[in-house]
Amino acid sequence: MSDYTVQPASGVRGSISVPGDQSVSHRSIMFGSLARGVTTVRGFLRGEDTMCTLKAFRAMGVDACDDGDVIRIRGVGLHGLKEPTDVLDCGNSGTSMRLLTGMLAGQNFFSVLNGDQYLRNRPMGRVIEPLSEMGATIFGRSGGTRAPLAIQGRPLKGISFTSPVASAQVKSALLLAGLYADGETRVTEPSLSRDHSERMLRYFGADIEPLHNGARIRGGRILEGRDVQVPGDISSAAFFIVAALLVPGSELLITGVGMNPTRTGCIDILLRMGASIEQVNSREVSGEPVADLLVRSSSLKGIEIGGELVPRAIDEFPVLCVAAACAEGKTVLRDARELRVKETDRIAAMASNLSKAGVRVVETEDGMEITGAGRLLGCTADSFGDHRIAMSMLTAGLVAKGETTVTDVGCISTSFPSFLELLEQVCVR
Ligand code: S3P
């Protein structure tokens, strides 16, 4: 796999839009396939992860035509999927695997899910246990906690589940199973994770309502095909926001960014650190808030981060660590144990990479302490096969002394295939 070397920038300037939101893209395929009638999806993210979801539904008999602009899905209805003749490959995508597990548990057929070496190592017990309580039959490696997973679909019953972790993948897996279950399925979590499933299921006509830190759904209601416009992914925008904040002399407009409040923790954190981020042209598309963001170079200061902010910024911590490394003073992150079970252990990965860039980082069990280093040092950083670690360290390279090489950057294609091109486009050298 290839390495990539980035040079320091003397400005980050221009106007860009980022690719469609990954979470919304996955769900548009899933709910569009299970609906009656046609669903059109505009702004779909064509990354490796979301393409795994699309391929899985095609393998279950769904006709989804992609003309390069719009994806047109001919929904088969809640009970119209066909038994796949082969293993469904989820690649690197936790969202594909966990959400599909919930949906497949309620089908009248057998299926097998597999993934790459990273996904096979991630915990699946968190969805398998509550799904088993609903009556699901799921087998997996390591005592039923790791993929490959074998699922014998069968009738399910609704349960009331209190999740020990704030996880949209766990919540969504249960809501998808709940579509098929007898009675009501309730999920609550310690604090609210991203609510794209709830919003989109409602938009498609499901019998679903929000609860305090969760949702309830009643099974059996027919979903209707809809037109979906996918907002720009705030998780992808975050790399460019941090780049424009850190590189002096920058001014960057990022248009059409999804601003769902369950996803905007990174903006709140950066504003508290002293960032200049202006929201303009706020609007709503397909039930999701969207805005343009105007970002200018700023001097940041270290802060303390924990509690409900953590699930609202869960995917942005690698690049927020880079912001903290360039801030004045110490940043303390707590309550972020979940980062240890992402595509890689993101606490260990960022601690190791930032140390190579000359930053003082102390790892804790559920977070880290980062002491702002002033100027980072160019180094050779490891992506650990994790797209967000790779993009974060390339962002760091824009403000480092000397050049920064990141190894094995092929993983960036899982969520943001045009990242390197866009980075070069906005950087002034
Ligand atoms: C996602 C939920 C989050 C997030 C992931 C996408 C989703 O995972 O980290 O990138 O689309 O539901 P968890 O549910 O494990 O927190």
Short mmCIF file of C-alpha atoms and ligand atoms in Angstrom, two decimals:
data_model
loop_
_atom_site.label_atom_id
_atom_site.label_comp_id
_atom_site.label_asym_id
_atom_site.label_seq_id
_atom_site.Cartn_x
_atom_site.Cartn_y
_atom_site.Cartn_z
CA MET A 1 0.00 0.00 0.00
CA SER A 2 1.27 3.43 -0.85
CA ASP A 3 2.72 6.15 1.35
CA TYR A 4 1.98 9.85 0.87
CA THR A 5 4.18 12.83 1.70
CA VAL A 6 2.76 16.24 2.48
CA GLN A 7 4.63 19.57 2.62
CA PRO A 8 3.80 22.45 4.97
CA ALA A 9 1.24 24.94 3.59
CA SER A 10 1.29 28.74 3.77
CA GLY A 11 -2.51 29.01 3.51
CA VAL A 12 -5.67 26.99 3.09
CA ARG A 13 -7.97 28.95 0.84
CA GLY A 14 -10.98 28.71 -1.46
CA SER A 15 -14.47 27.28 -1.49
CA ILE A 16 -15.10 23.52 -1.42
CA SER A 17 -17.83 21.01 -0.78
CA VAL A 18 -17.12 17.65 0.82
CA PRO A 19 -18.61 14.26 -0.24
CA GLY A 20 -21.92 13.03 1.12
CA ASP A 21 -22.36 11.93 4.71
CA GLN A 22 -21.32 8.32 5.18
CA SER A 23 -23.91 7.42 7.83
CA VAL A 24 -26.76 8.95 5.82
CA SER A 25 -25.52 7.25 2.61
CA HIS A 26 -25.56 3.77 4.22
CA ARG A 27 -29.05 4.31 5.59
CA SER A 28 -30.45 5.65 2.30
CA ILE A 29 -29.57 2.34 0.62
CA MET A 30 -30.89 0.23 3.49
CA PHE A 31 -34.23 1.98 3.97
CA GLY A 32 -34.68 2.58 0.22
CA SER A 33 -34.26 -1.17 -0.38
CA LEU A 34 -36.79 -2.11 2.31
CA ALA A 35 -39.34 0.48 1.13
CA ARG A 36 -42.16 0.04 -1.35
CA GLY A 37 -41.57 1.97 -4.60
CA VAL A 38 -38.63 3.97 -5.86
CA THR A 39 -36.08 5.87 -3.74
CA THR A 40 -33.69 8.32 -5.33
CA VAL A 41 -30.45 9.26 -3.59
CA ARG A 42 -28.51 12.40 -4.54
CA GLY A 43 -25.13 13.26 -3.04
CA PHE A 44 -24.44 9.58 -2.18
CA LEU A 45 -20.92 8.94 -0.90
CA ARG A 46 -19.19 6.53 -3.26
CA GLY A 47 -16.62 5.30 -0.75
CA GLU A 48 -15.59 1.69 -0.20
CA ASP A 49 -17.70 1.34 2.97
CA THR A 50 -20.97 2.57 1.50
CA MET A 51 -20.36 0.57 -1.69
CA CYS A 52 -20.23 -2.57 0.52
CA THR A 53 -23.75 -1.78 1.71
CA LEU A 54 -24.94 -1.16 -1.86
CA LYS A 55 -23.38 -4.44 -3.08
CA ALA A 56 -24.93 -6.37 -0.17
CA PHE A 57 -28.45 -5.22 -1.08
CA ARG A 58 -27.85 -5.97 -4.76
CA ALA A 59 -26.77 -9.47 -3.68
CA MET A 60 -30.16 -9.79 -1.94
CA GLY A 61 -32.04 -8.97 -5.14
CA VAL A 62 -32.39 -5.18 -4.96
CA ASP A 63 -32.20 -3.33 -8.27
CA ALA A 64 -30.16 -0.15 -7.64
CA CYS A 65 -29.05 1.79 -10.69
CA ASP A 66 -26.27 4.37 -10.37
CA ASP A 67 -25.97 6.84 -13.26
CA GLY A 68 -23.00 8.53 -11.58
CA ASP A 69 -25.23 11.30 -10.24
CA VAL A 70 -28.39 9.75 -8.80
CA ILE A 71 -28.83 6.27 -7.32
CA ARG A 72 -32.29 4.94 -8.12
CA ILE A 73 -33.36 2.07 -5.87
CA ARG A 74 -36.36 -0.08 -6.70
CA GLY A 75 -37.42 -1.05 -3.17
CA VAL A 76 -38.53 -4.64 -2.58
CA GLY A 77 -40.59 -3.98 0.55
CA LEU A 78 -39.93 -5.21 4.10
CA HIS A 79 -40.26 -8.89 3.12
CA GLY A 80 -38.92 -8.85 -0.44
CA LEU A 81 -35.19 -9.50 0.06
CA LYS A 82 -33.78 -12.78 -1.28
CA GLU A 83 -31.34 -15.11 0.43
CA PRO A 84 -27.82 -14.16 -0.77
CA THR A 85 -25.99 -16.99 -2.50
CA ASP A 86 -22.62 -15.95 -1.09
CA VAL A 87 -21.02 -14.28 1.94
CA LEU A 88 -21.85 -10.55 2.22
CA ASP A 89 -18.57 -8.62 2.42
CA CYS A 90 -18.69 -5.58 4.73
CA GLY A 91 -15.05 -4.66 4.05
CA ASN A 92 -13.88 -2.20 6.72
CA SER A 93 -17.37 -0.96 7.54
CA GLY A 94 -18.70 -1.37 11.08
CA THR A 95 -21.90 0.40 10.04
CA SER A 96 -22.58 -2.13 7.25
CA MET A 97 -21.92 -5.10 9.51
CA ARG A 98 -23.78 -4.00 12.64
CA LEU A 99 -26.83 -2.54 10.88
CA LEU A 100 -27.09 -5.48 8.46
CA THR A 101 -26.89 -7.91 11.40
CA GLY A 102 -29.97 -6.27 12.93
CA MET A 103 -31.88 -6.30 9.65
CA LEU A 104 -30.88 -9.87 8.67
CA ALA A 105 -31.89 -11.25 12.08
CA GLY A 106 -35.54 -10.71 11.12
CA GLN A 107 -35.48 -12.17 7.56
CA ASN A 108 -36.77 -15.61 6.60
CA PHE A 109 -33.38 -16.74 5.27
CA PHE A 110 -29.78 -17.54 6.18
CA SER A 111 -26.86 -15.15 5.61
CA VAL A 112 -23.17 -14.76 6.45
CA LEU A 113 -21.34 -11.46 7.01
CA ASN A 114 -17.60 -11.02 6.80
CA GLY A 115 -15.15 -8.11 6.76
CA ASP A 116 -11.48 -7.19 6.49
CA GLN A 117 -8.84 -7.97 9.13
CA TYR A 118 -9.73 -4.80 11.10
CA LEU A 119 -13.49 -5.36 11.09
CA ARG A 120 -13.07 -9.04 12.06
CA ASN A 121 -11.32 -7.81 15.18
CA ARG A 122 -14.06 -5.39 16.30
CA PRO A 123 -16.65 -6.23 18.99
CA MET A 124 -19.96 -7.56 17.63
CA GLY A 125 -21.29 -8.90 20.95
CA ARG A 126 -22.75 -5.44 21.59
CA VAL A 127 -25.35 -6.08 18.84
CA ILE A 128 -25.55 -9.87 19.01
CA GLU A 129 -26.50 -9.97 22.72
CA PRO A 130 -29.57 -7.69 22.54
CA LEU A 131 -30.58 -9.18 19.17
CA SER A 132 -30.47 -12.66 20.74
CA GLU A 133 -32.79 -11.35 23.47
CA MET A 134 -35.19 -10.45 20.64
CA GLY A 135 -35.03 -14.09 19.49
CA ALA A 136 -32.27 -13.84 16.87
CA THR A 137 -30.00 -16.77 15.99
CA ILE A 138 -26.50 -15.47 15.27
CA PHE A 139 -23.18 -17.34 15.44
CA GLY A 140 -19.73 -15.79 15.36
CA ARG A 141 -16.09 -16.45 16.18
CA SER A 142 -14.69 -15.92 19.69
CA GLY A 143 -17.81 -17.12 21.50
CA GLY A 144 -20.15 -15.24 19.18
CA THR A 145 -18.48 -11.84 19.50
CA ARG A 146 -16.42 -11.52 16.29
CA ALA A 147 -17.07 -11.82 12.54
CA PRO A 148 -17.57 -13.79 10.37
CA LEU A 149 -21.18 -13.90 11.56
CA ALA A 150 -23.74 -16.51 10.48
CA ILE A 151 -27.36 -15.40 10.84
CA GLN A 152 -30.41 -17.64 10.62
CA GLY A 153 -33.28 -15.15 10.30
CA ARG A 154 -36.43 -15.86 12.31
CA PRO A 155 -39.44 -14.09 13.89
CA LEU A 156 -38.37 -11.55 16.51
CA LYS A 157 -40.07 -9.95 19.49
CA GLY A 158 -39.68 -6.34 20.62
CA ILE A 159 -37.60 -5.63 23.73
CA SER A 160 -36.69 -2.64 25.85
CA PHE A 161 -32.90 -2.34 25.77
CA THR A 162 -30.65 -0.03 27.77
CA SER A 163 -27.36 0.14 25.91
CA PRO A 164 -24.25 0.48 28.09
CA VAL A 165 -22.58 2.49 25.27
CA ALA A 166 -23.73 5.50 23.26
CA SER A 167 -23.53 3.87 19.83
CA ALA A 168 -25.61 4.67 16.78
CA GLN A 169 -24.64 1.34 15.26
CA VAL A 170 -26.06 -0.59 18.23
CA LYS A 171 -29.18 1.60 18.36
CA SER A 172 -29.74 1.33 14.59
CA ALA A 173 -29.20 -2.45 14.52
CA LEU A 174 -31.99 -2.81 17.10
CA LEU A 175 -34.28 -0.36 15.30
CA LEU A 176 -33.80 -2.32 12.05
CA ALA A 177 -34.59 -5.57 13.86
CA GLY A 178 -37.51 -3.72 15.46
CA LEU A 179 -38.98 -3.09 11.99
CA TYR A 180 -39.53 -6.87 11.83
CA ALA A 181 -40.32 -7.55 15.48
CA ASP A 182 -43.63 -8.26 17.07
CA GLY A 183 -44.62 -5.27 19.25
CA GLU A 184 -42.45 -2.37 20.28
CA THR A 185 -38.65 -2.15 20.45
CA ARG A 186 -37.14 0.52 22.69
CA VAL A 187 -33.47 1.51 22.86
CA THR A 188 -31.96 4.01 25.24
CA GLU A 189 -28.30 4.93 25.60
CA PRO A 190 -26.19 6.85 28.15
CA SER A 191 -26.27 9.95 25.93
CA LEU A 192 -27.70 10.47 22.47
CA SER A 193 -25.63 9.12 19.57
CA ARG A 194 -26.23 10.22 15.96
CA ASP A 195 -29.95 10.00 15.15
CA HIS A 196 -29.86 9.61 11.33
CA SER A 197 -31.70 6.27 11.49
CA GLU A 198 -34.53 7.76 13.51
CA ARG A 199 -34.86 10.78 11.20
CA MET A 200 -34.73 8.76 7.99
CA LEU A 201 -37.01 5.94 9.19
CA ARG A 202 -39.58 8.59 10.11
CA TYR A 203 -39.13 10.22 6.68
CA PHE A 204 -39.82 6.82 5.07
CA GLY A 205 -43.00 6.43 7.14
CA ALA A 206 -41.91 4.05 9.94
CA ASP A 207 -43.80 4.05 13.24
CA ILE A 208 -40.90 5.52 15.22
CA GLU A 209 -40.57 8.14 17.92
CA PRO A 210 -37.66 9.66 19.78
CA LEU A 211 -37.24 8.94 23.49
CA HIS A 212 -34.98 10.76 25.92
CA ASN A 213 -31.56 9.47 24.75
CA GLY A 214 -33.03 6.87 22.44
CA ALA A 215 -35.98 5.82 20.31
CA ARG A 216 -38.88 3.40 20.09
CA ILE A 217 -40.19 1.68 16.98
CA ARG A 218 -43.20 -0.56 16.29
CA GLY A 219 -42.73 -3.35 13.77
CA GLY A 220 -44.68 -4.07 10.62
CA ARG A 221 -45.35 -0.59 9.23
CA ILE A 222 -44.68 -0.43 5.45
CA LEU A 223 -41.92 2.01 4.40
CA GLU A 224 -42.50 4.22 1.34
CA GLY A 225 -39.77 5.14 -1.18
CA ARG A 226 -38.55 8.73 -0.89
CA ASP A 227 -36.16 11.22 -2.52
CA VAL A 228 -33.07 11.61 -0.34
CA GLN A 229 -30.52 14.41 -0.61
CA VAL A 230 -27.43 13.42 1.38
CA PRO A 231 -25.75 16.36 3.19
CA GLY A 232 -21.97 16.87 3.10
CA ASP A 233 -20.17 14.80 5.75
CA ILE A 234 -19.16 16.89 8.77
CA SER A 235 -16.63 14.16 9.62
CA SER A 236 -14.91 14.77 6.26
CA ALA A 237 -15.25 18.55 6.60
CA ALA A 238 -13.50 18.35 9.99
CA PHE A 239 -10.06 17.75 8.39
CA PHE A 240 -10.43 20.91 6.31
CA ILE A 241 -11.84 22.91 9.23
CA VAL A 242 -8.81 22.03 11.36
CA ALA A 243 -6.42 22.65 8.45
CA ALA A 244 -7.84 26.15 7.88
CA LEU A 245 -7.76 26.94 11.61
CA LEU A 246 -4.14 25.86 12.06
CA VAL A 247 -2.42 27.17 8.91
CA PRO A 248 -1.88 30.95 9.27
CA GLY A 249 -3.36 33.13 6.52
CA SER A 250 -6.26 30.75 5.79
CA GLU A 251 -9.87 31.40 4.87
CA LEU A 252 -11.98 28.48 3.65
CA LEU A 253 -15.67 28.18 2.81
CA ILE A 254 -17.10 24.64 3.04
CA THR A 255 -20.58 24.45 1.55
CA GLY A 256 -23.48 22.10 2.28
CA VAL A 257 -22.18 20.51 5.51
CA GLY A 258 -24.59 18.37 7.57
CA MET A 259 -25.20 20.09 10.91
CA ASN A 260 -27.27 17.48 12.73
CA PRO A 261 -26.85 18.42 16.43
CA THR A 262 -25.86 14.82 17.27
CA ARG A 263 -22.83 15.32 14.96
CA THR A 264 -21.68 18.89 15.66
CA GLY A 265 -19.66 18.18 18.81
CA CYS A 266 -16.43 18.90 16.90
CA ILE A 267 -17.65 22.43 16.04
CA ASP A 268 -18.62 23.04 19.70
CA ILE A 269 -15.22 21.77 20.87
CA LEU A 270 -13.28 23.90 18.37
CA LEU A 271 -15.36 27.02 19.19
CA ARG A 272 -14.53 26.48 22.88
CA MET A 273 -10.84 26.24 21.89
CA GLY A 274 -11.15 29.70 20.29
CA ALA A 275 -11.83 28.79 16.64
CA SER A 276 -13.33 31.18 14.12
CA ILE A 277 -16.06 29.10 12.42
CA GLU A 278 -19.08 30.96 11.07
CA GLN A 279 -22.27 29.15 10.06
CA VAL A 280 -24.04 30.75 7.13
CA ASN A 281 -27.01 29.84 4.93
CA SER A 282 -28.53 27.35 7.40
CA ARG A 283 -31.24 25.21 5.80
CA GLU A 284 -32.79 21.70 5.91
CA VAL A 285 -32.57 18.87 3.35
CA SER A 286 -34.45 15.54 3.63
CA GLY A 287 -34.97 16.07 7.36
CA GLU A 288 -31.32 16.94 8.11
CA PRO A 289 -29.98 20.44 8.95
CA VAL A 290 -27.25 21.78 6.62
CA ALA A 291 -25.10 24.96 6.57
CA ASP A 292 -22.07 26.51 4.89
CA LEU A 293 -19.06 26.98 7.16
CA LEU A 294 -16.62 29.86 6.89
CA VAL A 295 -13.38 29.03 8.68
CA ARG A 296 -10.47 31.42 9.37
CA SER A 297 -7.04 30.81 10.95
CA SER A 298 -7.26 31.03 14.74
CA SER A 299 -5.08 30.72 17.84
CA LEU A 300 -6.44 27.78 19.79
CA LYS A 301 -6.18 27.02 23.50
CA GLY A 302 -6.35 23.67 25.31
CA ILE A 303 -9.63 22.65 27.00
CA GLU A 304 -11.21 19.73 28.90
CA ILE A 305 -13.53 17.46 26.91
CA GLY A 306 -15.86 14.75 28.25
CA GLY A 307 -19.47 13.68 28.84
CA GLU A 308 -22.18 14.12 26.20
CA LEU A 309 -19.79 15.97 23.86
CA VAL A 310 -17.90 12.73 23.23
CA PRO A 311 -20.52 10.76 21.20
CA ARG A 312 -21.33 14.00 19.31
CA ALA A 313 -17.72 14.21 18.06
CA ILE A 314 -16.75 10.53 18.17
CA ASP A 315 -15.24 10.27 14.68
CA GLU A 316 -13.45 13.64 14.84
CA PHE A 317 -11.13 12.96 17.79
CA PRO A 318 -8.10 12.02 15.67
CA VAL A 319 -8.13 15.41 13.96
CA LEU A 320 -9.17 17.19 17.18
CA CYS A 321 -5.99 15.70 18.70
CA VAL A 322 -4.04 17.49 15.96
CA ALA A 323 -5.80 20.76 16.86
CA ALA A 324 -4.97 20.15 20.54
CA ALA A 325 -1.32 19.45 19.65
CA CYS A 326 -1.09 22.93 18.08
CA ALA A 327 -3.08 24.73 20.81
CA GLU A 328 -1.65 26.67 23.72
CA GLY A 329 -1.77 24.66 26.94
CA LYS A 330 -3.12 21.25 27.79
CA THR A 331 -6.18 19.46 26.36
CA VAL A 332 -7.68 16.67 28.47
CA LEU A 333 -10.02 14.13 26.86
CA ARG A 334 -12.10 11.82 29.09
CA ASP A 335 -15.06 9.40 28.69
CA ALA A 336 -13.77 8.37 25.24
CA ARG A 337 -13.08 4.65 25.81
CA GLU A 338 -15.04 3.91 22.62
CA LEU A 339 -12.10 5.29 20.61
CA ARG A 340 -10.20 2.12 21.52
CA VAL A 341 -12.61 -0.06 19.48
CA LYS A 342 -12.85 1.98 16.27
CA GLU A 343 -11.16 0.97 12.97
CA THR A 344 -8.04 0.89 15.15
CA ASP A 345 -7.37 1.92 18.78
CA ARG A 346 -7.46 5.64 18.00
CA ILE A 347 -6.13 6.71 21.41
CA ALA A 348 -2.99 4.58 21.03
CA ALA A 349 -2.63 5.46 17.32
CA MET A 350 -2.78 9.24 17.82
CA ALA A 351 -0.56 9.08 20.93
CA SER A 352 2.07 7.20 18.94
CA ASN A 353 1.91 9.45 15.87
CA LEU A 354 1.82 12.76 17.75
CA SER A 355 4.78 11.66 19.90
CA LYS A 356 6.73 11.18 16.66
CA ALA A 357 5.75 14.77 15.74
CA GLY A 358 7.33 15.99 19.00
CA VAL A 359 4.14 16.35 21.06
CA ARG A 360 3.83 15.36 24.73
CA VAL A 361 0.89 12.95 24.95
CA VAL A 362 -0.17 10.91 27.97
CA GLU A 363 -2.59 8.08 27.28
CA THR A 364 -5.27 7.30 29.84
CA GLU A 365 -7.63 4.36 29.83
CA ASP A 366 -10.55 6.44 28.47
CA GLY A 367 -8.77 9.32 26.76
CA MET A 368 -5.54 11.29 26.67
CA GLU A 369 -3.77 14.47 27.74
CA ILE A 370 -2.10 16.49 25.01
CA THR A 371 0.24 19.38 25.73
CA GLY A 372 0.33 21.87 22.86
CA ALA A 373 3.73 21.73 21.16
CA GLY A 374 3.78 25.04 19.29
CA ARG A 375 5.28 23.79 16.02
CA LEU A 376 4.94 20.10 15.12
CA LEU A 377 7.89 18.21 13.66
CA GLY A 378 7.70 16.49 10.28
CA CYS A 379 7.80 12.71 10.75
CA THR A 380 6.78 9.36 9.29
CA ALA A 381 3.37 8.57 10.73
CA ASP A 382 1.52 5.24 10.57
CA SER A 383 -2.11 5.13 9.35
CA PHE A 384 -2.65 1.85 11.25
CA GLY A 385 -4.94 1.02 8.30
CA ASP A 386 -7.43 3.62 9.61
CA HIS A 387 -8.70 6.29 7.20
CA ARG A 388 -9.23 8.94 9.87
CA ILE A 389 -5.76 8.46 11.39
CA ALA A 390 -4.24 8.83 7.91
CA MET A 391 -6.17 12.02 7.08
CA SER A 392 -5.49 13.51 10.53
CA MET A 393 -1.72 13.06 10.22
CA LEU A 394 -1.74 14.51 6.68
CA THR A 395 -3.59 17.52 8.13
CA ALA A 396 -0.89 17.75 10.83
CA GLY A 397 1.72 17.74 8.07
CA LEU A 398 0.42 21.09 6.78
CA VAL A 399 1.71 22.82 9.93
CA ALA A 400 4.78 20.69 10.65
CA LYS A 401 8.42 21.73 10.27
CA GLY A 402 9.66 19.78 7.25
CA GLU A 403 7.78 17.09 5.40
CA THR A 404 5.41 14.48 6.84
CA THR A 405 4.95 11.02 5.34
CA VAL A 406 1.96 8.87 6.18
CA THR A 407 2.25 5.17 5.43
CA ASP A 408 -0.49 3.02 3.89
CA VAL A 409 -2.92 5.78 2.86
CA GLY A 410 -5.05 3.45 0.67
CA CYS A 411 -7.49 3.19 3.61
CA ILE A 412 -8.61 6.79 2.96
CA SER A 413 -10.82 5.43 0.15
CA THR A 414 -13.13 3.81 2.67
CA SER A 415 -14.75 7.18 3.45
CA PHE A 416 -13.17 9.98 1.37
CA PRO A 417 -11.68 8.86 -1.97
CA SER A 418 -11.11 12.47 -3.18
CA PHE A 419 -9.35 13.65 0.02
CA LEU A 420 -5.78 14.00 -1.31
CA GLU A 421 -6.94 15.82 -4.43
CA LEU A 422 -9.07 18.25 -2.41
CA LEU A 423 -6.24 18.82 0.07
CA GLU A 424 -3.83 19.79 -2.71
CA GLN A 425 -6.52 22.02 -4.25
CA VAL A 426 -6.97 24.23 -1.15
CA CYS A 427 -3.34 24.36 0.01
CA VAL A 428 -1.26 27.42 -0.89
CA ARG A 429 2.48 26.66 -0.84
C1 S3P B 1 -21.77 5.29 12.83
C2 S3P B 1 -21.74 5.28 14.20
C3 S3P B 1 -20.50 5.49 14.97
C4 S3P B 1 -19.39 6.08 14.12
C5 S3P B 1 -19.28 5.41 12.80
C6 S3P B 1 -20.57 5.53 12.02
C7 S3P B 1 -23.07 5.06 12.15
O1 S3P B 1 -20.06 4.24 15.47
O2 S3P B 1 -18.17 6.01 14.81
O3 S3P B 1 -18.23 5.97 12.03
O4 S3P B 1 -23.19 5.34 10.94
O5 S3P B 1 -24.02 4.63 12.82
P1 S3P B 1 -20.55 3.66 16.89
O6 S3P B 1 -21.99 3.33 16.79
O7 S3P B 1 -19.70 2.43 17.11
O8 S3P B 1 -20.26 4.75 17.89
#
